Coordinates of C-alpha atoms (C1' of nucleotides) in Angstrom, one line a residue:
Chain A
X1 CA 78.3 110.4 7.9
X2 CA 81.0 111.9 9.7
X3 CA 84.8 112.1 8.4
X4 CA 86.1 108.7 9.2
X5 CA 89.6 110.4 9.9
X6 CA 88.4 112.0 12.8
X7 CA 85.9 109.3 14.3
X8 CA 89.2 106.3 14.1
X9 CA 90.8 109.4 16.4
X10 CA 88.0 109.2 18.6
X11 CA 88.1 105.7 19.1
X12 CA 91.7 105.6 19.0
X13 CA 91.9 107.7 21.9
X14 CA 89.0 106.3 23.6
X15 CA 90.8 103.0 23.7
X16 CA 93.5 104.0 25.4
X17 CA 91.8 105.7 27.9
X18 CA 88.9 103.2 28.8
X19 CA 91.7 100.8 28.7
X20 CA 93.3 102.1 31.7
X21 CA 90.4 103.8 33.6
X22 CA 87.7 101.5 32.6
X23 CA 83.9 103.2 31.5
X24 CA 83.5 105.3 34.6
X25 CA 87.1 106.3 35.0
X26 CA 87.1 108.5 32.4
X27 CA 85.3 111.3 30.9
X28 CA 84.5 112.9 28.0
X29 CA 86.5 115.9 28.3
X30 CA 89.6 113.8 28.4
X31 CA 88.6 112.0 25.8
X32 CA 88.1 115.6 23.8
X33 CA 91.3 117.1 24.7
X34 CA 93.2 114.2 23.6
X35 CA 91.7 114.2 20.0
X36 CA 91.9 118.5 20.2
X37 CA 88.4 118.9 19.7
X38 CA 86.0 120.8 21.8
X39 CA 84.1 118.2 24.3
X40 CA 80.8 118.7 22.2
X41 CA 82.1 117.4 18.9
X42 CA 82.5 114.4 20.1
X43 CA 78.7 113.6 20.6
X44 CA 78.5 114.5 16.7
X45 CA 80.5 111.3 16.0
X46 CA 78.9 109.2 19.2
X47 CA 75.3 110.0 20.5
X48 CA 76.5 108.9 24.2
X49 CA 79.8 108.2 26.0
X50 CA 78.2 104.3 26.4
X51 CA 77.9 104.4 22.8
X52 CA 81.6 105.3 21.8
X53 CA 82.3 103.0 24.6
X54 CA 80.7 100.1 22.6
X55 CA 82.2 101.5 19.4
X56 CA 85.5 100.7 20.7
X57 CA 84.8 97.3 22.2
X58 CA 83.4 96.7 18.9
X59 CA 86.7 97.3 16.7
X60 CA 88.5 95.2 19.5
X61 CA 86.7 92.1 19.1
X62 CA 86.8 92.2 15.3
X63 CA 90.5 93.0 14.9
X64 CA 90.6 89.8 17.8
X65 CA 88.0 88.2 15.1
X66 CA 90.3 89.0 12.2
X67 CA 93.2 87.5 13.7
X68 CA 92.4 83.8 14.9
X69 CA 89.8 83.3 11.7
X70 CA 92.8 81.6 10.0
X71 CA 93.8 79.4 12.8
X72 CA 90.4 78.2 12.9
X73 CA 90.7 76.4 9.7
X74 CA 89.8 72.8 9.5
X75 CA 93.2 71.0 9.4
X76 CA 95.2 68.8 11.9
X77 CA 94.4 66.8 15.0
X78 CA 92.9 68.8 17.9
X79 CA 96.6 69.5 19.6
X80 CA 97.8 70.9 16.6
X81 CA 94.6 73.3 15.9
X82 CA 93.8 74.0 19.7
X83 CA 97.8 75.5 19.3
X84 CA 97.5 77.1 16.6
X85 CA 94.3 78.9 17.9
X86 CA 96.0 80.0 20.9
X87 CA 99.0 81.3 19.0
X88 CA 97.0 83.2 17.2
X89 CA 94.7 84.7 20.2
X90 CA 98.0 85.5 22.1
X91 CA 99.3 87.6 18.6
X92 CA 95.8 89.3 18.8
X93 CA 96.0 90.0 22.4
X94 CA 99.8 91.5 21.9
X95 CA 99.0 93.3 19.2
X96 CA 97.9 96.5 20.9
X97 CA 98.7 96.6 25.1
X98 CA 94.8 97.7 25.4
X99 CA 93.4 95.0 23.9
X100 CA 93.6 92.2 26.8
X101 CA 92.9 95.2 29.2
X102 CA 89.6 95.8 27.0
X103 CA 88.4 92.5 26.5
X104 CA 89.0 91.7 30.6
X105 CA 86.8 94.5 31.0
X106 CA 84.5 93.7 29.0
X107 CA 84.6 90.3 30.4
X108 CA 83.4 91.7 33.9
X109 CA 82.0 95.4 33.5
X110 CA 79.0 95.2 32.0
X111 CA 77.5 93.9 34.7
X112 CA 76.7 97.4 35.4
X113 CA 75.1 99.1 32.5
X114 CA 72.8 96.1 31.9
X115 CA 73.5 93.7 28.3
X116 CA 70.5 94.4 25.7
X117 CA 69.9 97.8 26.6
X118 CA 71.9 98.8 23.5
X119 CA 70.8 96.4 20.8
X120 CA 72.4 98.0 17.7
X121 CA 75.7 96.8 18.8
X122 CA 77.1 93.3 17.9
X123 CA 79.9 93.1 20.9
X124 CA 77.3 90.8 22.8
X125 CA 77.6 88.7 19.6
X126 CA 81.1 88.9 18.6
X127 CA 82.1 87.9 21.7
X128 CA 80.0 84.7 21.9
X129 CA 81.4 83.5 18.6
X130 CA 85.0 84.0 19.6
X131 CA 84.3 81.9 22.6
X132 CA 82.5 79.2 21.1
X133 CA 85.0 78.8 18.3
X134 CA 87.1 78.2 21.0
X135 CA 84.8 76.1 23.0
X136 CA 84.7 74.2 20.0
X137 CA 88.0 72.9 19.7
X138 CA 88.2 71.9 23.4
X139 CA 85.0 69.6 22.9
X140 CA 86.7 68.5 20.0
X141 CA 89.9 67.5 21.7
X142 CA 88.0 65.9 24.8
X143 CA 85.4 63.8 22.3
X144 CA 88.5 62.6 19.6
X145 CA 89.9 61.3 23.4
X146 CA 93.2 63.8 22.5
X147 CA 92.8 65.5 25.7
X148 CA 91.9 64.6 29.1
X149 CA 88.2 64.5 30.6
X150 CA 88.5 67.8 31.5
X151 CA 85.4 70.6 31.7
X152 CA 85.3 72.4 28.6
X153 CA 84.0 75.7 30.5
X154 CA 86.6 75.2 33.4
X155 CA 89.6 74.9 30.7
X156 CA 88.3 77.6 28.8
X157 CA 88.2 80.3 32.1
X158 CA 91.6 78.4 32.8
X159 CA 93.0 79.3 29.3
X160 CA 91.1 83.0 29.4
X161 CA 92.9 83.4 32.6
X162 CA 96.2 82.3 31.0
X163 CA 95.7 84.3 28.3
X164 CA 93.4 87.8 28.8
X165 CA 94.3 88.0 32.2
X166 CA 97.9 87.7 31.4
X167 CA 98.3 90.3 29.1
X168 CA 95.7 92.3 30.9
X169 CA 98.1 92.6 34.1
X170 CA 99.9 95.3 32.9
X171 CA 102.4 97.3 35.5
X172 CA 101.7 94.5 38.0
X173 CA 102.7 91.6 35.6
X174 CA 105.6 93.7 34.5
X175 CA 106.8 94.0 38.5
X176 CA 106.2 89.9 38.7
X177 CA 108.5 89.0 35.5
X178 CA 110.8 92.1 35.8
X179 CA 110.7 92.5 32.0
X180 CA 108.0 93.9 29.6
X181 CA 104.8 91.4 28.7
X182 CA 104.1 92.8 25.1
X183 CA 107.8 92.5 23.9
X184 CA 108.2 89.8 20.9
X185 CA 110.4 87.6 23.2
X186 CA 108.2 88.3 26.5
X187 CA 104.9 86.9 24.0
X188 CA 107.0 84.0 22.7
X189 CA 107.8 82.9 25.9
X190 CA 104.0 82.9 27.4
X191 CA 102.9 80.8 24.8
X192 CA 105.8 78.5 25.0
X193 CA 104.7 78.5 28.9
X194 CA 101.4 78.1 28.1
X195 CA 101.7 75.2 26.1
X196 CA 104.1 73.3 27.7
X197 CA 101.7 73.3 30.6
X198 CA 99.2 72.0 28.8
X199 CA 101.2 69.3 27.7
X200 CA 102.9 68.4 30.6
X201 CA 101.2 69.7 33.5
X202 CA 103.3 71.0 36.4
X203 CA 103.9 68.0 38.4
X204 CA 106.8 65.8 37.3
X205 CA 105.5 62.4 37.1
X206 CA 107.4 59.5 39.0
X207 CA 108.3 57.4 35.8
Chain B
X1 CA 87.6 106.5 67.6
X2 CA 84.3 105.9 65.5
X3 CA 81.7 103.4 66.4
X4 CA 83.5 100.7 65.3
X5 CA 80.2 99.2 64.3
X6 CA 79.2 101.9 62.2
X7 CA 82.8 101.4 60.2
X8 CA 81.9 98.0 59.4
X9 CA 79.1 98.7 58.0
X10 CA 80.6 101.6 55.7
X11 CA 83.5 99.2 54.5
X12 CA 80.9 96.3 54.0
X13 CA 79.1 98.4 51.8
X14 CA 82.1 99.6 50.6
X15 CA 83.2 96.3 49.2
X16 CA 79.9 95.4 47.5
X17 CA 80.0 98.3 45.4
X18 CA 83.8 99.3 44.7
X19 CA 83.7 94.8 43.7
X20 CA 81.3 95.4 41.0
X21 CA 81.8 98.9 39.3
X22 CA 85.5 100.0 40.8
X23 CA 86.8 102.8 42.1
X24 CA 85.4 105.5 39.9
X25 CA 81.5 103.6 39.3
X26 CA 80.8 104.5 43.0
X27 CA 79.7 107.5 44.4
X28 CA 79.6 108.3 48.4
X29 CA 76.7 109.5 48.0
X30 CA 75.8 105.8 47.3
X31 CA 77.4 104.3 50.0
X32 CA 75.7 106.6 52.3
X33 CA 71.9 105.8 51.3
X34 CA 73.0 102.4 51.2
X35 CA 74.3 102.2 54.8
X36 CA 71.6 104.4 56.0
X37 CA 73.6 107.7 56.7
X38 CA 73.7 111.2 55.5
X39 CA 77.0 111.6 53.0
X40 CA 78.7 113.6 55.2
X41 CA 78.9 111.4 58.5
X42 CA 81.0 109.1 56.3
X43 CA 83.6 111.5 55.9
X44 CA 83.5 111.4 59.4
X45 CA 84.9 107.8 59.5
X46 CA 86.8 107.8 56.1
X47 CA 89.4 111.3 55.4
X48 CA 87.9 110.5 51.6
X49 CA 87.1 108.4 49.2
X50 CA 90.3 106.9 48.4
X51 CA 91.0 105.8 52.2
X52 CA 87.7 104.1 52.0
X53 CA 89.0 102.1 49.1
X54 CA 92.2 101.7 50.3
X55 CA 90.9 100.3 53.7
X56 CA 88.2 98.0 51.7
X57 CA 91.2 96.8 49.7
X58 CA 92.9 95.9 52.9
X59 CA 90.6 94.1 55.0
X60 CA 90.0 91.6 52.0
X61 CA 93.7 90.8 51.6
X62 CA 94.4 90.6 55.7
X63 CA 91.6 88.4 55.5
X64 CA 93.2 86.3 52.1
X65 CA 96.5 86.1 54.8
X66 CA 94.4 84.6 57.3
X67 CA 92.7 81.9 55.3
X68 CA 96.5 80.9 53.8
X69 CA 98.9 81.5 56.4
X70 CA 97.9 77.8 57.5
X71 CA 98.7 76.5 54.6
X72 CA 102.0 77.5 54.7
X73 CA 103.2 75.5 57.3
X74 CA 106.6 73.5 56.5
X75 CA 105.5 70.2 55.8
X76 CA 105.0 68.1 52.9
X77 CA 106.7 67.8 49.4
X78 CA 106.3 70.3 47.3
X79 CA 103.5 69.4 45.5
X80 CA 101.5 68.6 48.7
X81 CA 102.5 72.1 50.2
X82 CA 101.3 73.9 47.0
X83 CA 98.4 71.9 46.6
X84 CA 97.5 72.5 50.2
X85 CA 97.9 76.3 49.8
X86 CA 95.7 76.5 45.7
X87 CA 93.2 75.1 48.3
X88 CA 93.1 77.8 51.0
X89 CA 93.5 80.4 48.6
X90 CA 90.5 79.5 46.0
X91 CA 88.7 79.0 49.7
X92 CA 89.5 82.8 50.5
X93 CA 88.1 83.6 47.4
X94 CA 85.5 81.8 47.1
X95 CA 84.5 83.2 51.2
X96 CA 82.7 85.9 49.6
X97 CA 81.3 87.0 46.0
X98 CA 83.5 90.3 46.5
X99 CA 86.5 88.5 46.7
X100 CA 88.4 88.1 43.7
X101 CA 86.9 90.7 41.8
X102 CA 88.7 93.8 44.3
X103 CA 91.8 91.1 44.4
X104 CA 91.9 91.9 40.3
X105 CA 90.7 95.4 40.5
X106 CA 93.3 96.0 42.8
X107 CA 96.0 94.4 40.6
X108 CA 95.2 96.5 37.5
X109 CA 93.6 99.7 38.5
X110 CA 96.2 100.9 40.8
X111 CA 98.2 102.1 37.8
X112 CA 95.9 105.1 38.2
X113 CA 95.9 106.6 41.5
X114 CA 100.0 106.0 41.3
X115 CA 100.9 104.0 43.9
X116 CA 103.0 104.9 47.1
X117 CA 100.9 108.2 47.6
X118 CA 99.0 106.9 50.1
X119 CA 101.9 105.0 52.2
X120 CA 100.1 104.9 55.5
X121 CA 98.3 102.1 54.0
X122 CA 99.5 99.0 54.1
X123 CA 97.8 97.3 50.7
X124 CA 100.7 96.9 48.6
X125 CA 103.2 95.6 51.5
X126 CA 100.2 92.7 52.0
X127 CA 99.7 91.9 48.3
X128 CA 103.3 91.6 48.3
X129 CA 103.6 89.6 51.4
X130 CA 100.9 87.7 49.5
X131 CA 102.5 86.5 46.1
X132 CA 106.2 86.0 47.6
X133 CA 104.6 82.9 49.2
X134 CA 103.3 81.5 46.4
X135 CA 106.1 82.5 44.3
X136 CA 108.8 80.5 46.9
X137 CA 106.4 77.5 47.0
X138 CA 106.9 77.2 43.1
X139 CA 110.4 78.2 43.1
X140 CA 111.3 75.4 46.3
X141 CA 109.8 72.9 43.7
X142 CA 111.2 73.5 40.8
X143 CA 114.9 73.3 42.6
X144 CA 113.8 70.2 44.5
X145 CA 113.2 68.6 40.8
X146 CA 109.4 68.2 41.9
X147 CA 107.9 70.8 39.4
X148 CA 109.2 70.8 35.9
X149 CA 111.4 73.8 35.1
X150 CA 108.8 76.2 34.8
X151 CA 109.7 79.9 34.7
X152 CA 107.5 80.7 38.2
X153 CA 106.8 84.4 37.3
X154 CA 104.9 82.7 34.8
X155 CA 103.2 80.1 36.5
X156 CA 101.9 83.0 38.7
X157 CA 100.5 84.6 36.3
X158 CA 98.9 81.5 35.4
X159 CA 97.4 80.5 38.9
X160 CA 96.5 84.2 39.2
X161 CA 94.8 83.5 36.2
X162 CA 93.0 80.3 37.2
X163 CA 91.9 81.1 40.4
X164 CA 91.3 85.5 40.8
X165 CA 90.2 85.8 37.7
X166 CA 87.7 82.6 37.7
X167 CA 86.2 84.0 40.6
X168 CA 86.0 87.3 39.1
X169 CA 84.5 86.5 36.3
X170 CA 81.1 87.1 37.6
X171 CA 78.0 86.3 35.3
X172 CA 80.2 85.9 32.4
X173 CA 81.6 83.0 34.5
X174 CA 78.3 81.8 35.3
X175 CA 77.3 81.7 31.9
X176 CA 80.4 80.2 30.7
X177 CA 79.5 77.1 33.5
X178 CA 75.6 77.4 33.2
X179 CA 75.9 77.4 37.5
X180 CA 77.1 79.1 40.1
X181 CA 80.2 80.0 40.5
X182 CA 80.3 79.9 44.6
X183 CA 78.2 77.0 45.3
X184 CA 79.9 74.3 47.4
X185 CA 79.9 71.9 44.8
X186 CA 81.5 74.7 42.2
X187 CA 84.4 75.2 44.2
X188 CA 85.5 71.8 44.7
X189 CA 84.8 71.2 40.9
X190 CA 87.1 74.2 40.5
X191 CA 90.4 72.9 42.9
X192 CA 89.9 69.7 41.3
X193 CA 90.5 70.9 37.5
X194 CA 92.9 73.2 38.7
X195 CA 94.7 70.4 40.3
X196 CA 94.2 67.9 37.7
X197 CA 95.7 70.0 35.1
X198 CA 99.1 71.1 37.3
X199 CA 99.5 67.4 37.7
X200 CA 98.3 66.0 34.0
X201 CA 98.4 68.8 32.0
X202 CA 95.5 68.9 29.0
X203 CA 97.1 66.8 26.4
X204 CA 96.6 62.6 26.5
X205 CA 100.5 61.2 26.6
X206 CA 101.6 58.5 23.6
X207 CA 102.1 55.9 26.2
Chain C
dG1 C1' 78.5 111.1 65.7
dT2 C1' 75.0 112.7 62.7
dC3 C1' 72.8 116.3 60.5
dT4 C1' 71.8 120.5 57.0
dA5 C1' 73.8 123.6 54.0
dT6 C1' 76.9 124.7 50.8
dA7 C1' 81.3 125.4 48.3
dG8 C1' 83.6 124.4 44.1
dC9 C1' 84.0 121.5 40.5
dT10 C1' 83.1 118.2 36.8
dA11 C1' 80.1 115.1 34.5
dG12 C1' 77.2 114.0 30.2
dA13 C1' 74.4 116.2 27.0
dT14 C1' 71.9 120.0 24.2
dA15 C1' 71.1 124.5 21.5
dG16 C1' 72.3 127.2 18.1
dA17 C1' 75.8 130.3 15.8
dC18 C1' 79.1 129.9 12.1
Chain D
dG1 C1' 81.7 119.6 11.5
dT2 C1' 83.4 122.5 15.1
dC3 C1' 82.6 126.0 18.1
dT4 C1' 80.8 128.7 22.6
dA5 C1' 77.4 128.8 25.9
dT6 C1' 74.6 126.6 28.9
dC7 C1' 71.6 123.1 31.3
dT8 C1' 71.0 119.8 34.9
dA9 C1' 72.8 116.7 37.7
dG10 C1' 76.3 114.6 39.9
dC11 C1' 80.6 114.6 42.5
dT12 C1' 84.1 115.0 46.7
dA13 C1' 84.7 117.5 50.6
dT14 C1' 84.1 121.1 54.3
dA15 C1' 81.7 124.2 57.9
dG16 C1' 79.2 124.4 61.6
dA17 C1' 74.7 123.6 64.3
dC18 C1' 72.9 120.1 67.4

DNA sequence: GTCTATAGCTAGATAGAC
DNA sequence: GTCTATCTAGCTATAGAC
């Protein structure tokens, strides 16, 4: 296998880059530079650009995994854990400012280079149990009768929105708050934001 | 001036393919083949490839500020006037599949080619035009006492959320709701969720 | 206004020396 | 495991005939 040093470089770099540029946006070369390697020692560690491309989706949804599996544990009523879940998403999401961008694009590129034509990777995979766990605990909520009739899919797209596409907005959702996203207070603050809509909506109600 | 016909046909084409794989995923060479001229001719009606995408970007939001701008007239509480214009909007988007998906491209992939060095376009001063009335309709009801005290950068980023992204979200989205996302029926299941949870929130109240 | 031809460059990927 | 050299194919864009 190849020295693990160098291949994390790789990956590292590749992050960053397919982050901001997306798949097409960026090339191998760049990529190469970046690490200081000559462009064709690169395809010693990765057979194919769309293959370090998965690589790195890969590592993104398993640090995400890593990160809510303790807030998935089976304890409190379905406010407290759906909370807690998305406390812990948001943490995973700040972690690294190309991880929403990522995951977004994951979300919505890979319409393009057609799902299952790369079988040995598990980001298909990862990514369905990450959204069902959280599927999970809306059905939950809905079913105990702690939450409103609301469509689980709908409040989940609603809370990826909130939540992915937040922290995926980058220079533009810097301009529209005026203040960095990924700073601790700037994350504290979304999720206060976050859940106080979900527990009080936006209207005030005529008492 | 080119046959205007011609143009529409380069920028429809335009917008089908820069919506699904971005800026970089499309070549001209595809565009060409796809609106049945040699490459060439298109540089004929387009300088280059970035004037293509900027003037793609533009017709879909001058076509966003048409759908609103009725919205926006000065009637109504606050809640009426912003649930009047979530409706228009999520109706611009949902006019066609390419929509939201160059709205959000266009929010977070213009960190590349840096903005401001193209200025004889006119794509940032509409986006702009664009989110300052939403922002105002958030920010008149939170002074009038009608919205909670909700920090309105942040509830943009949240109806940004809800609406561009859901509508951007392509098959993901589709298999997320196991149905379209555009149908009729969709949409209005959309604005009603949307609505339900500005004026409910998620959580069940202790009564 | 569309075409052919081509310039000039970069892309992803491979071969084989070291 | 990294390198140089190279392949083929693609790219944006231009020149100039018709």
């Amino acid at each position: 296998m190849a020295d693990p040093n160098t291949r994390d470089k790789i990956l590292d770099v590749g992050e960053v880059l397919f982050a901001r540029r997306g798949f097409a946006g960026v090339g191998m070369r760049e990529v190469a530079d970046r690490v200081g390697l000559g462009k064709s020692s690169l395809f010693h560690h990765f057979r194919s650009k769309v293959q370090l491309y998965l690589a790195v989706l890969e590592r993104v949804l398993a640090r995400i995994q890593e990160r809510v599996a303790p807030a998935l544990k089976d304890t409190g009523d379905p406010c407290e854990r759906l909370d807690r879940y998305l406390d812990a998403f948001i943490d995973a999401l700040a972690e690294h400012p190309t991880t929403a961008r990522l995951l977004l694009r994951g979300i919505f590129e890979d319409d393009d280079f057609d799902a299952g034509t790369f079988p040995e990777h598990h980001v298909e995979h990862r990514l369905e149990v990450i959204l069902s766990d959280a599927r999970r605990l809306i059905e939950a909520g809905v079913e105990a009768g702690a939450f409103r009739d609301v469509s689980p899919p709908h409040m989940m797209q609603t809370l990826i929105g909130a939540t992915v596409y937040h922290f995926a907005s980058g220079e533009f959702g810097e301009g529209l708050l005026g203040r960095p996203l990924l700073s601790a207070e700037a994350v504290a603050r979304r999720k206060d934001e976050l859940k106080a809509l979900l527990h009080n909506g936006l209207w005030v109600k005529a008492q």
